[in-house]
Coordinates of C-alpha atoms and ligand atoms in Angstrom, one line a residue:
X17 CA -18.9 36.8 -11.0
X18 CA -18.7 33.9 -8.5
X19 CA -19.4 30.5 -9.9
X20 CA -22.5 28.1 -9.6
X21 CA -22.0 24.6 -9.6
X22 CA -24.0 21.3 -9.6
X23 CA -22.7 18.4 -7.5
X24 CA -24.5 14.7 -8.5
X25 CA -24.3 12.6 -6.0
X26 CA -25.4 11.3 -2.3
X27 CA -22.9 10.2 0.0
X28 CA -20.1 10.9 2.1
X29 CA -17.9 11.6 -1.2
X30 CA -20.0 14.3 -2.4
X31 CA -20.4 15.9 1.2
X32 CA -16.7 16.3 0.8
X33 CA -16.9 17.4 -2.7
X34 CA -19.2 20.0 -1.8
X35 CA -17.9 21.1 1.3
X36 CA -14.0 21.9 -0.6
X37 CA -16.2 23.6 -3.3
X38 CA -17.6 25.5 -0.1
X39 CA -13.6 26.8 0.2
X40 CA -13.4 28.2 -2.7
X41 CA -13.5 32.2 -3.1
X42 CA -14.5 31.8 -6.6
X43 CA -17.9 29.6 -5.8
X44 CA -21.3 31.4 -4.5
X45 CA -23.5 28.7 -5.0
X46 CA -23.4 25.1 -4.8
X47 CA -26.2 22.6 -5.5
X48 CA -26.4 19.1 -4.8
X49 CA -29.0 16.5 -6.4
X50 CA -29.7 15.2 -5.0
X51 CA -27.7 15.5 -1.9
X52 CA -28.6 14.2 1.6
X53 CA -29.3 15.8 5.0
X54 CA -26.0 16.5 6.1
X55 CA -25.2 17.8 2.8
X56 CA -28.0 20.4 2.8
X57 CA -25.8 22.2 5.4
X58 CA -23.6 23.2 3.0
X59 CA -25.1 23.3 -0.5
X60 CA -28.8 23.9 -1.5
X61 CA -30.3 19.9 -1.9
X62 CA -32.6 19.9 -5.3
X63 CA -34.1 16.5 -5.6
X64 CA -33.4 14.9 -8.7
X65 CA -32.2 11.0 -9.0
X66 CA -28.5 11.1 -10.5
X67 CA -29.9 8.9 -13.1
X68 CA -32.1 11.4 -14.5
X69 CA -29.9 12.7 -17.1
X70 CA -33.0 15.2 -18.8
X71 CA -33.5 16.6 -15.5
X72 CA -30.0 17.1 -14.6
X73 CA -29.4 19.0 -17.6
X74 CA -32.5 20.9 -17.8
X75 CA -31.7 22.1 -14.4
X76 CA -28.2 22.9 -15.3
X77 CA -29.0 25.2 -18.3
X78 CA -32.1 26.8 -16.9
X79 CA -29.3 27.5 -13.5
X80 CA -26.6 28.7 -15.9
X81 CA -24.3 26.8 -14.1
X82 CA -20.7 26.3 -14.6
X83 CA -19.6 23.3 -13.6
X84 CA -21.2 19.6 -13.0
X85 CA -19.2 17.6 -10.8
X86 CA -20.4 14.1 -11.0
X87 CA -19.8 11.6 -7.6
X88 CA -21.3 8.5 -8.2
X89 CA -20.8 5.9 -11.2
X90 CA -24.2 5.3 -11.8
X91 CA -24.8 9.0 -13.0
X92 CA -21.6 8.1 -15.6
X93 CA -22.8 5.0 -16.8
X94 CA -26.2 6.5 -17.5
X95 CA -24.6 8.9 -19.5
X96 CA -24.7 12.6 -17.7
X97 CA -21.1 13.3 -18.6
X98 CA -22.3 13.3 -22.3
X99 CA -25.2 14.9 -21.9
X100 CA -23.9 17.6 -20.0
X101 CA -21.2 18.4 -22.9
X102 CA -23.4 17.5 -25.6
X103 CA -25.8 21.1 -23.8
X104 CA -22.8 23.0 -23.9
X105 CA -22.0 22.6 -19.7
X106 CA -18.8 22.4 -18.3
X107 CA -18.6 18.7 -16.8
X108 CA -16.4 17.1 -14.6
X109 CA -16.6 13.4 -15.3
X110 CA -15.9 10.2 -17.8
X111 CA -17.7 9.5 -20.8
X112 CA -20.4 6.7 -21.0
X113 CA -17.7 5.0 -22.9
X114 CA -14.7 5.9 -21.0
X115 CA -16.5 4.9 -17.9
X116 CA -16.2 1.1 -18.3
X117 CA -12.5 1.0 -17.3
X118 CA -14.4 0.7 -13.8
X119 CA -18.0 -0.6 -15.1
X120 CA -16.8 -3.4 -17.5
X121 CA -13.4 -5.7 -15.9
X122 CA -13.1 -6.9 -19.1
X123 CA -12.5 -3.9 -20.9
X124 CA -10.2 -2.6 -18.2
X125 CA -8.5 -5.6 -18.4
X126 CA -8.1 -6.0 -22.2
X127 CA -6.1 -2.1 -21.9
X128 CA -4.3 -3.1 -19.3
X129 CA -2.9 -6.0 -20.8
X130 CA -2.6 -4.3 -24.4
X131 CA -0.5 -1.7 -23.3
X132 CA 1.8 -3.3 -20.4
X133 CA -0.4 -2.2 -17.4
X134 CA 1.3 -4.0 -14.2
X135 CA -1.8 -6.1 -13.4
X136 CA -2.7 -10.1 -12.0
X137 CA -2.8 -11.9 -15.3
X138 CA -6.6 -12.9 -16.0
X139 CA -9.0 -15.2 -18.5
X140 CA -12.8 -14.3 -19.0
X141 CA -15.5 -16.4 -19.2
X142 CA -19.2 -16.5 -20.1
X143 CA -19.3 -21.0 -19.9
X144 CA -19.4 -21.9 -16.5
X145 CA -17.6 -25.5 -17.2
X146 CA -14.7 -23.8 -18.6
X147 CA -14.6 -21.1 -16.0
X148 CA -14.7 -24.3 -13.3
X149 CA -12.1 -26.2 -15.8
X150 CA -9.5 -22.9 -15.8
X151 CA -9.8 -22.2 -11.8
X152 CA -8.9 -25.8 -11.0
X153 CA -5.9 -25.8 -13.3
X154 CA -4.5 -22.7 -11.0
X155 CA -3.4 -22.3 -7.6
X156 CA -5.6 -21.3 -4.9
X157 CA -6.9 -18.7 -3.7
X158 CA -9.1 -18.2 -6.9
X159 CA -10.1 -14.6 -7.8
X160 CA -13.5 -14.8 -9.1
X161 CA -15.0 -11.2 -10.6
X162 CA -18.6 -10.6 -12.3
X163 CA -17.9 -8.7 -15.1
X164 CA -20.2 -5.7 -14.6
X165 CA -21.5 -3.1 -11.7
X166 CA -22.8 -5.7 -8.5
X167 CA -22.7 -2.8 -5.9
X168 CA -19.2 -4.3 -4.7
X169 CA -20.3 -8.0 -4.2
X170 CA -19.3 -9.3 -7.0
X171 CA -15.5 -10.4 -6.1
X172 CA -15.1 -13.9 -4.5
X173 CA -12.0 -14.8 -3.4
X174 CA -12.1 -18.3 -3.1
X175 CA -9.8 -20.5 -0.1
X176 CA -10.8 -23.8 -1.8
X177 CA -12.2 -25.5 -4.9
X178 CA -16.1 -25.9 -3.6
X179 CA -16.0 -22.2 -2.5
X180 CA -14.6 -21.3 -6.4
X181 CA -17.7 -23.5 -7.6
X182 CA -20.3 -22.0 -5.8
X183 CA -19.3 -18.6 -6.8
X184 CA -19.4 -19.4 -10.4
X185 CA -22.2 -20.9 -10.1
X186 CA -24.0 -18.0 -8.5
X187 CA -22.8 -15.7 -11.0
X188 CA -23.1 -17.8 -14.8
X189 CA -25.4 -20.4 -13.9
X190 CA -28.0 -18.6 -11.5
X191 CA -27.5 -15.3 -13.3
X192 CA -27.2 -13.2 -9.5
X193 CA -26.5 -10.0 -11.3
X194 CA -27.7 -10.7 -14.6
X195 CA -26.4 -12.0 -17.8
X196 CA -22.4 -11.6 -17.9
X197 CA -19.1 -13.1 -18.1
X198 CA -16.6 -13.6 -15.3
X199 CA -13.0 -12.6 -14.8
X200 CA -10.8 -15.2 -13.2
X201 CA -7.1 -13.5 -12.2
X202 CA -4.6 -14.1 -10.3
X203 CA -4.4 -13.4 -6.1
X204 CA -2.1 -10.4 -5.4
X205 CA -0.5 -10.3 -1.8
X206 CA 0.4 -6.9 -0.7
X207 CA -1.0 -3.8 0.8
X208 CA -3.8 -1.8 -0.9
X209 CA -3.5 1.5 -1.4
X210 CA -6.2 3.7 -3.4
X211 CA -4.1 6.5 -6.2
X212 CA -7.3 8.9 -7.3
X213 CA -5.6 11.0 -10.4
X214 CA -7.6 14.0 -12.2
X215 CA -7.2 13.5 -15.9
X216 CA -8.0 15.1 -19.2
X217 CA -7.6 12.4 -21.8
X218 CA -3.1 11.8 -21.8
X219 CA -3.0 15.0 -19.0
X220 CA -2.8 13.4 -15.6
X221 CA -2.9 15.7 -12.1
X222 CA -2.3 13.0 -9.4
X223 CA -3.9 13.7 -5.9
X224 CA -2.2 12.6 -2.9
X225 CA -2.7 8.8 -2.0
X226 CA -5.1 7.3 0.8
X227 CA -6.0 3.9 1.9
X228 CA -9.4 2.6 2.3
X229 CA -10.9 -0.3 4.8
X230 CA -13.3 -2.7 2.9
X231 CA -14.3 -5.4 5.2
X232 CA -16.7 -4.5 7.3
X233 CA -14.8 -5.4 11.0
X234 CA -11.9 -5.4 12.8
X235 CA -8.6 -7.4 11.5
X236 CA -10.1 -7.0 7.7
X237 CA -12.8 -9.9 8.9
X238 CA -16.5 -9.7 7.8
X239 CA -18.2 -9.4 4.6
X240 CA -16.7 -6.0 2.1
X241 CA -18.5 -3.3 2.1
X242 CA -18.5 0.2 0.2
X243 CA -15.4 1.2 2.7
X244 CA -15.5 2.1 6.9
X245 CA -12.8 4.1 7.1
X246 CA -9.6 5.9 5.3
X247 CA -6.3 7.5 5.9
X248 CA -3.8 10.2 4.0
X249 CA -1.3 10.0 3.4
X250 CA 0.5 6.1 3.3
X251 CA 3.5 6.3 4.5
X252 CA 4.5 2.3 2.9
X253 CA 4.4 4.3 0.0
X254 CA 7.6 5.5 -1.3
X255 CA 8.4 8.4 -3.8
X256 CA 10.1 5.7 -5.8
X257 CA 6.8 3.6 -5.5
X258 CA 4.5 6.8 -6.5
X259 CA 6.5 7.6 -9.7
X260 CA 6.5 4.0 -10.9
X261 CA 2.3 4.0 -10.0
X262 CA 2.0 7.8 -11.8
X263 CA 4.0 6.9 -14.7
X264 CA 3.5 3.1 -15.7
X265 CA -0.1 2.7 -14.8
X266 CA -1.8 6.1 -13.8
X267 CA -0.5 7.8 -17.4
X268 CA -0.4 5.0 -19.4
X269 CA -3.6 3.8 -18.3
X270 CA -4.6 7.7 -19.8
X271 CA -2.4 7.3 -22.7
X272 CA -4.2 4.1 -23.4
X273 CA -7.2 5.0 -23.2
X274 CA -6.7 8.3 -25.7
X275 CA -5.3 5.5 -28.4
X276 CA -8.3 3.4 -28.1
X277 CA -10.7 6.6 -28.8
X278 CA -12.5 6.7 -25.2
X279 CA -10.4 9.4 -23.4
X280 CA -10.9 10.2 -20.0
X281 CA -11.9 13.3 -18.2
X282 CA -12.5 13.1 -14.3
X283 CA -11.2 11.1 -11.8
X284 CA -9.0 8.1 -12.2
X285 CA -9.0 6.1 -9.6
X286 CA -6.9 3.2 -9.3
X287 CA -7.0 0.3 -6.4
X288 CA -3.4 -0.7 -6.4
X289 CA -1.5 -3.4 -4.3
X290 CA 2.1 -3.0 -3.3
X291 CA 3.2 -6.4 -4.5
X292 CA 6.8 -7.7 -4.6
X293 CA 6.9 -7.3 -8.3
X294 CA 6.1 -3.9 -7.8
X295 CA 2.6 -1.9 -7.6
X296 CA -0.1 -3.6 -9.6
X297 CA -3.8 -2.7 -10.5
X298 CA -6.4 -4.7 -8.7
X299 CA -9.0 -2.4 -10.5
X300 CA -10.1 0.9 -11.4
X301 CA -12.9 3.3 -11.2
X302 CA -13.9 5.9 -13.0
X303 CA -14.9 8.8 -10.1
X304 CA -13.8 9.8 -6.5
X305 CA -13.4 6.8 -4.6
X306 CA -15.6 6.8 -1.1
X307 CA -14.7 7.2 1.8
X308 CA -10.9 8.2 0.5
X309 CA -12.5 11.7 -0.8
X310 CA -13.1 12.7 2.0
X311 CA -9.2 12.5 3.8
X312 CA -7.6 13.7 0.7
X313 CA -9.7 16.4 -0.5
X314 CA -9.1 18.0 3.3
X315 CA -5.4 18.2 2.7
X316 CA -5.9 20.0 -0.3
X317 CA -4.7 23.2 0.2
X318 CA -5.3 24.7 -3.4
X319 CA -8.9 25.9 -4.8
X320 CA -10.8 23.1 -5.6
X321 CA -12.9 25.0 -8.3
X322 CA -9.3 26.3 -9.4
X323 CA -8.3 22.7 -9.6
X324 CA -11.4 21.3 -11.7
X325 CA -11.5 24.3 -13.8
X326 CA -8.5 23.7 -15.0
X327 CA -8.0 19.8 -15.2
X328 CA -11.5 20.3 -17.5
X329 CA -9.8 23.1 -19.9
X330 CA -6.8 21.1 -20.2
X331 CA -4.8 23.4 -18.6
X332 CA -1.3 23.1 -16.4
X333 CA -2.3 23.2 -12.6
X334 CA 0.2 21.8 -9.4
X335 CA -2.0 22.3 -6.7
X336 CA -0.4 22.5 -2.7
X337 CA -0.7 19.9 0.0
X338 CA -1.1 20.2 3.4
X339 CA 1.5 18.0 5.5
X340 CA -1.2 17.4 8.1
X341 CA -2.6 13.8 8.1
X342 CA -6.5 13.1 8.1
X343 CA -8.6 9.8 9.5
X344 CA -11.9 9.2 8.8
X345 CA -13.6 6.5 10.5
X346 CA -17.0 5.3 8.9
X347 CA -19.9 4.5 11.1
X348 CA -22.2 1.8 9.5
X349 CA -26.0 1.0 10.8
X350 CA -25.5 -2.6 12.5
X351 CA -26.0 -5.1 9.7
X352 CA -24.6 -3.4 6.7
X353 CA -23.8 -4.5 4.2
X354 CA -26.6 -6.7 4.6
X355 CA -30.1 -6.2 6.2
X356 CA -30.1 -3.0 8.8
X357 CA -32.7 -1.1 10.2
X358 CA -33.3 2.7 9.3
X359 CA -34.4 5.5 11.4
X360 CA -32.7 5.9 14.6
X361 CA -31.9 9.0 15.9
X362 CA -28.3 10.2 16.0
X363 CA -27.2 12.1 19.2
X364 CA -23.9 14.2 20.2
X365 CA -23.0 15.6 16.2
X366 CA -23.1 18.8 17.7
X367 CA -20.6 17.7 20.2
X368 CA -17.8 17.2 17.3
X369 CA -15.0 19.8 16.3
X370 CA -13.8 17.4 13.3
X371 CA -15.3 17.5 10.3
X372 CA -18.3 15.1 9.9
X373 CA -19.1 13.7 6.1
X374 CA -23.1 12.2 5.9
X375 CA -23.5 9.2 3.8
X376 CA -26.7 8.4 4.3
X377 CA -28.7 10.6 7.0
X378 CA -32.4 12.0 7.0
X379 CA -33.4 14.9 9.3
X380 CA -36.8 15.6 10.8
X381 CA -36.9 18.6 13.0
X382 CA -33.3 19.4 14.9
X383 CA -32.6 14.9 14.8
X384 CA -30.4 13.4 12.5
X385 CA -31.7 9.8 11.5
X386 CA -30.4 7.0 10.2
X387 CA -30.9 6.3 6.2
X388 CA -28.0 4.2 4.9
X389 CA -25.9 1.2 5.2
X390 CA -22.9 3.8 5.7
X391 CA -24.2 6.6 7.9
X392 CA -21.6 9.2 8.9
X393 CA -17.6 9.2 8.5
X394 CA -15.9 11.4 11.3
X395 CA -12.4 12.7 10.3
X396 CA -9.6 14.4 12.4
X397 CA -6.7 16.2 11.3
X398 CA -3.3 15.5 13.3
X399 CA 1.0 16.3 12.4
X400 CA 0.7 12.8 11.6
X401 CA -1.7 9.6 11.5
X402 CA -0.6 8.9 15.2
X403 CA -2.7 12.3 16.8
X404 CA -5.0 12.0 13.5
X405 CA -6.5 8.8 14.6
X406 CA -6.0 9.4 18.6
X407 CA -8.5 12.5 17.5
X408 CA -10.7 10.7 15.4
X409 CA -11.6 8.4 17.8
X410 CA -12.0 10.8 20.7
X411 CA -14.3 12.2 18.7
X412 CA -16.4 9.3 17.3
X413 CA -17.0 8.7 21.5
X414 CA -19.2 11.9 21.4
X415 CA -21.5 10.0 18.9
X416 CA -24.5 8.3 20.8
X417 CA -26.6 6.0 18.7
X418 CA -26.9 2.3 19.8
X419 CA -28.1 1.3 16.2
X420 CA -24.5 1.9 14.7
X421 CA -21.1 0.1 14.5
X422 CA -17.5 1.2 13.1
X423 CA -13.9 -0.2 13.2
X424 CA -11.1 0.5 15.8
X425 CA -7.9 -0.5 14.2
X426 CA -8.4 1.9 10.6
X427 CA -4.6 2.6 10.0
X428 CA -3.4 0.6 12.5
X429 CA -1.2 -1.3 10.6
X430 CA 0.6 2.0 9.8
X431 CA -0.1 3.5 13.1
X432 CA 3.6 2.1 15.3
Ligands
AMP5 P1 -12.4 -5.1 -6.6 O1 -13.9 -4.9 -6.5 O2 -11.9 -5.6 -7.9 O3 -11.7 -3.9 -6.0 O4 -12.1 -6.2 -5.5 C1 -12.5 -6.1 -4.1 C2 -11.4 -6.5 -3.2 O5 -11.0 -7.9 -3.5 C3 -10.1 -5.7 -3.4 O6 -10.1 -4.6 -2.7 C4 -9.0 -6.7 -3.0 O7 -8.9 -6.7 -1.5 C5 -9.6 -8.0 -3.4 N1 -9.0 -8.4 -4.7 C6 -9.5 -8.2 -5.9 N2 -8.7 -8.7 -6.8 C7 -7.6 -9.3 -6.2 C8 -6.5 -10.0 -6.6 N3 -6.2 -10.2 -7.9 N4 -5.6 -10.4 -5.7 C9 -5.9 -10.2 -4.4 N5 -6.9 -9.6 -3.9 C10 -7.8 -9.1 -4.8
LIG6 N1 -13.6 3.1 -1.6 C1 -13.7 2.3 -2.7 C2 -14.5 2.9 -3.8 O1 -14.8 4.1 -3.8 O2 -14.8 2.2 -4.7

């Protein structure tokens, strides 16, 4: 019998989560809650809020389903991973518990440092005198992070002392994001690269490695934002480099995390930077990372059910890899990440031969509209990142829509 399967989640991640689901001769059906306009292409939308754990699992049972795959963290740290195994339904996810190695930096911290995780040393803080005290006794730039989920605003790096001050004072004295402590660390200098693992508690199944594009323009300037724009593979990255990532913080990271009683089942995802020292952990998360989901999970030329099914059971799985390189360029509504206007409509996506991932997109009649802060990512396969990105961006000329903005140089620095 083929397989029915529940994806959580909204975003571009999940459009490519359901879309390699959609590859698989095992699945027939694929829903999405609650899924997005683009998304409803390609799996049947039901419209239920990823936080709604009773509804997610009431629909799961009454669907028989089996598998959940959950996208977005907010869905973990509500608890749906749980829930899901608590009913008896095969889940692919962390733990409400194992999902603070992304959700608390304290926690991840505290493992990394326990068990010899390469990582920028660190001190926590809930007093805002001593935080102040402790960044001024250290050289600058100053690494400020809220300890807690602040939809990816809550990391400061600060040039100078008054710039270290104000952010400290935004987040213990004026309370921005609530009640928490902070985590002063050490600057890393390096590249960034972004090493998504599947895992079942000390099993790890590494996926190839992509790099992501925070800020929101050109020359990494501008504010950071969820991600505009990704690339697979990164070719600064060694197999030397991968083994010493896969075995000294990828599997012990999993190893830990089995000793301290929270084990881990989903996706591990770790933010590294190539440092000189080696690579190092700037932080981890505890699901797909977005918008890298959606150039690796292209390459993968395995069955992606295959692959969950048996990373959930425990079982031994290698899957293949395609050699071809995949770009993905993000386009944002102008103003993201702050204030941007919704609603515009979104001409030429018929035009594109490349795969097309929807963030955040409404439809009414044939028009795609605008919805989100991240709107669309367009992705182009190529031999190698060279024709991938001359592709993507012949491609992202056929989009016509005045209201929306994306980078030109993602993967340039790899790109001569
Ligand atoms: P995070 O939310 O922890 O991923 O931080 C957001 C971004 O801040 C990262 O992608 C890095 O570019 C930067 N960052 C965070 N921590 C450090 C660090 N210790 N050294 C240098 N850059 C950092
Ligand atoms: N692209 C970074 C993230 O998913 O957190």
């Amino acid at each position: 019998m083929g397989k029915k399967v529940l994806v959580i989640g909204s975003g571009g991640r999940e459009h490519a989560i359901v879309k390699a689901l959609g590859r698989s001769p095992r699945v027939d059906k694929i829903y999405c809650a609650p899924g997005n306009a683009g998304i409803a292409d390609d799996a049947e939308c039901v419209d239920i809020k990823v936080e709604d754990v009773e509804a997610l699992v009431n629909f799961a049972q009454r669907q028989h389903l089996d598998m959940v795959v959950v996208g977005p963290e907010a869905a973990l740290a509500a608890g749906v991973a749980d829930a899901m195994r608590s009913a008896g339904i095969k889940v692919f996810g962390p733990s409400k518990s194992a999902t603070r190695i992304e959700s608390s930096k304290e926690f991840a911290k505290k493992i990394m440092e326990k068990y010899g995780v390469p990582t920028a040393s660190y001190r926590s803080f809930e007093n805002f005198d001593e935080a102040l005290a402790y960044v001024k006794s250290r050289p600058l730039p100053a690494v400020i992070k809220y300890d807690g989920l602040a939809a990816g605003k809550g990391v400061v790096i600060a040039a100078t002392y008054p710039e270290a001050e104000e952010a400290l004072k935004e987040m213990l004295l004026d309370e921005s994001f609530g009640k928490g402590k902070v985590v002063i660390e050490d600057f890393l200098k390096g590249p960034e690269f972004s090493f998504m693992c599947m895992v079942n508690a000390g099993k790890v199944y590494p996926l190839e490695m992509a790099q992501d594009h925070k800020r929101a323009f050109d020359g990494d300037k501008g504010p950071n934002t969820g991600g505009m724009g990704a690339y697979s593979p990164v070719p600064f990255i060694t197999p030397e480099v991968r083994e010493k990532a896969l075995n000294d913080i990828m599997q012990k990271t999993a190893d830990a995390m089995v000793e301290e009683g929270v084990p881990f089942t989903g996706v591990l995802y770790g933010g590294l930077i190539l440092t000189d020292e080696g690579p190092k952990v700037i932080e981890f998360n505890a699901r797909f990372g977005d918008p890298e989901t959606e150039v690796v999970l292209p390459r993968l030329e395995s069955d992606f059910y295959s692959f969950v099914e048996a990373v959930v059971d425990g079982k031994d799985y290698i899957p293949e890899w395609s050699e071809d390189a995949v770009l993905g360029i993000v386009l944002a509504s102008k103003g993201y990440p702050g204030k941007y206007e919704k609603g515009a409509i979104i001409k030429g996506l018929d035009k594109i031969g490349g795969e097309i991932y929807h963030m955040g997109t409404s439809k009414d009649g044939h028009d795609f509209r605008i919805a989100g802060g991240r709107v669309l990512m367009v992705t182009a396969r190529g031999a190698d990142l060279v024709e991938a990105n001359m592709n993507a961006r012949r491609e992202i000329a056929l989009i016509d829509c005045p209201s929306l903005f994306h980078r030109t140089d993602i993967g340039k620095a790899v790109l001569n």
